[in-house]
Amino acid sequence: MAREKILTAPAAADTDRQRDAALRPKLLREVVGQQKVADRLQIAVNAAKKLKEPLGHILFDGPPGLGKTTFATVLPNELGSTIQMTSGPALSKPADLLPFLTNLETGGILFIDEIHRMPRVVEEFIYPAMEDFRIDIVLGEGVNARTINMKLKPFTLIGATTRSGMLSGPMRDRFKMQEHLEYYTVDELARIVAINARKLDLPMQPDAAVELARRSRGTPRVANSRLYWVRSYHAGYPDAAEGPVTAELARRALDMQEVDRDGLDKQDRRYLETLIDVFGGGPTGVEAIGATMNIANDTLTDEIEPYLLREQFIVRSPRGRIATPRAFELLGRMPPKPNGGPATLFD
Ligand code: ADP
């Protein structure tokens, strides 16, 4: 069971990521939403080009699928430079960073995803690289150890994290810009869906794009994955209509996939069912929910909970997660009474 969990979750994420890459905007002006972030980046890019300086180091944080990697990959296109990509868990020791740092060209970008998972030794190794574009390499051991100081070409580090709170203070302070990405509005997601439907040569009516957007958990990555499903449904379902995707067809496709009218999918509902039916609505620690659902705690806190929190299906308390009346209503369960009941919002 545990093994199955470990194998299936990343596999699903991989196909999503490959599809994402195909639909990713290439330039800042193609990016929809996150307007203030995009505006600030445009200024930084213009300044870097005019002053002929590398862009300052940038940290993006926010829930998965909101565009951290997208912004990172757009920047080298804007600057006419190159990008190398790695991630915190892949960098277990300073030597793992060396090839990236030494391959950097002047003004190049090094992107580190999940930077909060980079071990402390690597973090400390990277500080002088960020500050002075140099690294200290220790050769040999014990009394024979020597430190060589190596100069690097001026570059830009872009970090992405779903947990900015887990990043150390010194690491965070070394980023010149820190940009937080927020969930998208239905309107913004509908624009993204319409653009991506065109990229996929899928004719779609505007209200169908809105229907998909409403049911995408505020997240472009989810919108893309819903769009791919609707495309398959449109092409493959026996009595699916000819012609463009209509709102009705989009609705049927998403109903079939068990995505509900709020955009929650089976996994989201299973979370709420566990919290309500097993734990009486909470308060319950995330570990207990994870163990019952057989899902890693990180997946719960990084991928499932942020949207449920934002939409107030759950709230966080010092004693754990609590289901709100909205969650009880969604599942058709009787909400507990405010004074008494197994769990209330205010106990
Ligand atoms: P993150 O790195 O935050 O997990 P990504 O940058 O990989 O998220 O975004 C997932 C996908 O969503 C992208 O590949 C892209 O297709 C789409 N996307 C994200 N942000 C935007 C945006 N602002 N405009 C258009 N598409 C976007």
XYZ file of C-alpha atoms in Angstrom, residues 36-347:
312
model
C 1.538 43.014 -9.875
C 4.201 40.307 -9.874
C 4.486 40.461 -13.671
C 4.748 44.273 -13.578
C 7.534 44.219 -11.008
C 9.419 41.553 -12.967
C 9.081 43.592 -16.159
C 10.685 46.575 -14.410
C 13.482 44.388 -13.055
C 14.106 42.898 -16.519
C 14.138 46.315 -18.213
C 16.537 47.637 -15.573
C 18.861 44.648 -15.847
C 19.038 45.069 -19.611
C 19.567 48.808 -19.468
C 22.138 48.725 -16.670
C 23.777 45.594 -18.114
C 23.650 43.922 -14.720
C 22.391 40.460 -13.871
C 18.862 40.355 -12.530
C 18.824 40.234 -8.709
C 18.064 36.870 -7.116
C 14.337 36.113 -6.952
C 12.287 33.881 -4.663
C 8.811 32.737 -5.719
C 6.528 31.196 -3.167
C 2.971 29.910 -3.201
C 0.979 26.703 -3.590
C 1.850 24.235 -6.384
C 0.744 24.890 -9.956
C 0.347 28.677 -9.708
C 3.207 29.636 -12.009
C 6.487 29.721 -10.066
C 8.318 27.661 -12.707
C 6.504 29.537 -15.452
C 7.831 32.895 -14.269
C 11.310 31.408 -13.891
C 11.312 30.041 -17.468
C 9.904 33.245 -18.945
C 12.728 35.390 -17.535
C 15.630 34.000 -19.636
C 13.499 34.531 -22.760
C 13.004 38.139 -21.750
C 16.673 38.635 -20.932
C 18.052 36.673 -23.868
C 19.927 34.413 -21.446
C 19.871 30.746 -20.501
C 18.409 28.766 -17.600
C 19.533 25.639 -15.784
C 17.035 23.850 -13.605
C 17.438 21.679 -10.532
C 15.668 21.146 -7.232
C 16.419 21.161 -3.514
C 16.110 17.388 -3.009
C 18.536 16.730 -5.918
C 21.255 18.754 -4.194
C 22.358 16.598 -1.297
C 25.928 17.971 -1.064
C 27.814 21.054 -2.306
C 29.467 19.055 -5.097
C 26.011 18.502 -6.642
C 25.786 22.235 -7.254
C 29.225 22.591 -8.844
C 28.329 21.626 -12.427
C 25.440 24.073 -12.420
C 27.504 26.925 -11.026
C 30.471 26.377 -13.302
C 28.283 26.044 -16.420
C 26.569 29.351 -15.788
C 27.166 32.020 -18.369
C 27.168 35.727 -17.556
C 23.616 36.777 -16.714
C 22.426 33.151 -16.790
C 19.749 31.824 -14.470
C 19.962 28.956 -12.019
C 16.507 27.771 -10.977
C 16.162 25.703 -7.806
C 12.675 24.290 -7.264
C 11.628 23.270 -3.741
C 14.542 25.271 -2.452
C 13.337 24.799 1.150
C 14.426 21.164 0.846
C 18.053 21.986 0.145
C 20.276 20.734 2.991
C 21.964 23.272 5.236
C 25.500 22.474 3.947
C 24.442 23.249 0.388
C 22.690 26.377 1.550
C 25.851 27.648 3.228
C 27.902 26.775 0.157
C 25.623 28.863 -2.020
C 25.717 32.046 0.105
C 29.044 33.427 -1.250
C 27.919 32.461 -4.745
C 24.819 34.597 -4.309
C 26.596 37.486 -2.613
C 29.926 37.790 -4.413
C 29.713 35.286 -7.295
C 32.420 33.098 -5.820
C 32.583 29.728 -4.086
C 34.976 28.130 -1.637
C 35.932 24.585 -2.563
C 37.665 22.442 0.057
C 40.164 19.976 -1.424
C 41.569 17.072 0.558
C 40.929 16.240 4.183
C 42.349 16.893 7.644
C 45.730 18.652 7.814
C 46.071 18.455 4.035
C 42.801 20.219 3.375
C 43.059 23.375 1.284
C 40.385 25.846 0.358
C 40.320 27.127 -3.174
C 38.397 30.239 -3.949
C 36.744 30.148 -7.348
C 35.161 33.054 -9.156
C 31.839 32.587 -10.934
C 30.235 34.592 -13.705
C 27.563 36.967 -12.418
C 24.264 35.064 -12.458
C 20.734 35.085 -11.072
C 19.419 32.508 -8.644
C 15.695 31.873 -8.797
C 14.248 29.825 -5.975
C 10.738 28.395 -5.795
C 9.067 27.114 -2.659
C 5.654 26.022 -1.492
C 6.832 26.645 2.093
C 8.563 29.966 2.454
C 8.229 29.512 6.220
C 10.666 26.602 6.057
C 13.377 28.662 4.425
C 16.070 29.926 6.789
C 16.207 33.666 7.475
C 19.729 34.120 6.005
C 18.673 32.318 2.812
C 15.540 34.393 2.409
C 17.429 37.655 3.033
C 19.744 36.947 0.119
C 16.912 37.236 -2.403
C 16.476 40.721 -3.766
C 12.869 40.107 -4.790
C 10.419 37.881 -2.969
C 7.221 37.312 -4.865
C 4.190 35.526 -3.507
C 1.816 33.950 -6.042
C -1.889 33.872 -5.257
C -4.761 31.753 -6.535
C -6.300 32.923 -9.822
C -9.769 34.344 -10.331
C -12.289 32.456 -12.472
C -11.954 35.173 -15.079
C -8.168 34.774 -15.298
C -8.391 30.999 -15.453
C -11.040 31.229 -18.196
C -8.597 33.325 -20.239
C -5.859 30.749 -19.684
C -8.203 27.900 -20.682
C -9.302 29.748 -23.847
C -5.677 30.446 -24.857
C -4.605 26.870 -24.179
C -7.610 25.390 -26.004
C -6.447 27.366 -29.052
C -2.903 26.047 -28.608
C -4.374 22.520 -28.625
C -6.552 23.236 -31.683
C -9.638 22.538 -29.638
C -12.619 24.715 -30.594
C -14.334 25.882 -27.403
C -17.197 28.236 -26.612
C -16.395 31.007 -24.099
C -18.879 29.755 -21.496
C -17.251 26.315 -21.657
C -13.939 27.947 -20.722
C -15.683 29.616 -17.772
C -17.181 26.293 -16.671
C -13.725 24.727 -16.655
C -12.231 27.721 -14.885
C -14.835 27.544 -12.112
C -13.912 23.968 -11.455
C -10.114 24.323 -11.429
C -9.375 25.105 -7.767
C -7.983 28.526 -8.664
C -4.911 26.864 -10.218
C -3.640 26.980 -13.832
C -2.079 23.521 -13.548
C -5.433 22.072 -12.531
C -7.157 24.063 -15.301
C -4.745 22.536 -17.833
C -5.388 19.041 -16.566
C -9.195 19.595 -16.706
C -8.736 20.967 -20.235
C -6.872 17.839 -21.359
C -9.648 15.691 -19.939
C -12.366 17.714 -21.705
C -10.362 17.399 -24.926
C -10.283 13.605 -24.539
C -13.981 13.539 -23.722
C -14.756 15.686 -26.758
C -12.728 13.400 -29.020
C -13.443 10.051 -27.470
C -16.860 9.860 -25.868
C -19.307 7.945 -28.110
C -22.187 10.437 -28.097
C -20.134 13.573 -27.508
C -21.259 16.344 -29.828
C -19.593 17.399 -33.038
C -18.461 21.016 -33.188
C -16.935 23.125 -30.445
C -16.811 22.249 -26.761
C -19.952 23.693 -25.168
C -20.519 24.459 -21.488
C -22.842 21.461 -21.340
C -20.190 19.124 -22.742
C -17.583 20.527 -20.336
C -20.013 19.997 -17.448
C -20.678 16.363 -18.429
C -16.973 15.675 -18.885
C -16.096 17.054 -15.435
C -19.054 15.339 -13.774
C -17.803 12.072 -15.229
C -14.380 12.758 -13.744
C -16.079 13.361 -10.379
C -14.968 16.959 -10.179
C -17.768 18.741 -8.337
C -19.313 22.179 -8.894
C -16.836 23.766 -6.489
C -13.966 22.201 -8.409
C -13.142 19.731 -5.646
C -12.059 16.301 -6.825
C -12.235 12.855 -5.241
C -9.108 13.416 -3.206
C -10.399 16.709 -1.761
C -13.702 15.114 -0.817
C -11.951 12.114 0.695
C -10.013 14.501 2.893
C -13.221 16.155 4.096
C -14.933 12.775 4.569
C -12.021 11.579 6.672
C -12.053 14.718 8.805
C -15.827 14.636 9.301
C -16.744 10.937 9.337
C -13.660 9.562 11.063
C -12.715 12.473 13.302
C -16.118 14.094 13.896
C -15.025 17.265 12.088
C -11.858 17.756 14.164
C -9.806 19.345 15.580
C -7.430 16.708 14.277
C -3.715 16.800 13.507
C -2.676 16.539 9.884
C -0.624 13.424 10.717
C -3.753 11.545 11.796
C -5.588 12.531 8.627
C -2.586 11.561 6.493
C -2.208 8.191 8.194
C -5.912 7.416 7.754
C -5.926 8.448 4.095
C -2.535 6.817 3.471
C -1.206 10.024 1.940
C 2.078 11.744 2.773
C 1.657 14.705 5.127
C 3.516 16.960 2.675
C 0.988 16.181 -0.048
C -1.825 17.087 2.316
C -0.311 20.344 3.498
C 1.144 21.470 0.151
C -1.446 20.304 -2.345
C -4.786 19.507 -0.778
C -5.175 21.786 2.209
C -4.249 25.235 0.814
C -7.333 25.406 -1.403
C -9.654 23.918 1.221
C -8.365 26.514 3.686
C -8.728 29.354 1.260
C -12.302 28.367 0.411
C -12.993 27.844 4.111
C -13.982 24.214 3.940
C -11.512 23.764 6.779
C -9.817 26.033 9.283
C -6.560 25.553 11.143
C -6.425 25.751 14.931
C -3.657 25.118 17.459
C -5.203 21.689 18.075
C -5.486 20.748 14.400
C -7.782 20.976 11.399
C -11.489 21.666 11.841
C -14.201 21.139 9.217
C -16.420 24.202 8.755
C -20.206 24.121 8.299
C -19.533 24.600 4.571
C -17.709 21.255 4.482
C -20.536 19.492 6.349
C -22.988 20.987 3.893
C -20.926 19.916 0.872
C -20.962 16.307 2.023
C -24.619 16.453 3.068
C -23.809 15.871 6.747
C -25.477 17.642 9.669
C -23.167 20.361 10.967
C -22.441 20.152 14.690
C -24.287 22.629 16.931
C -22.201 25.663 17.916
C -22.726 24.924 21.633
C -21.917 21.311 22.260
C -21.575 18.819 19.372
C -18.433 16.833 18.764
C -16.604 19.766 17.242
C -17.234 23.413 16.764
C -15.374 26.218 15.153
C -14.891 27.927 18.453
C -13.839 25.323 20.974
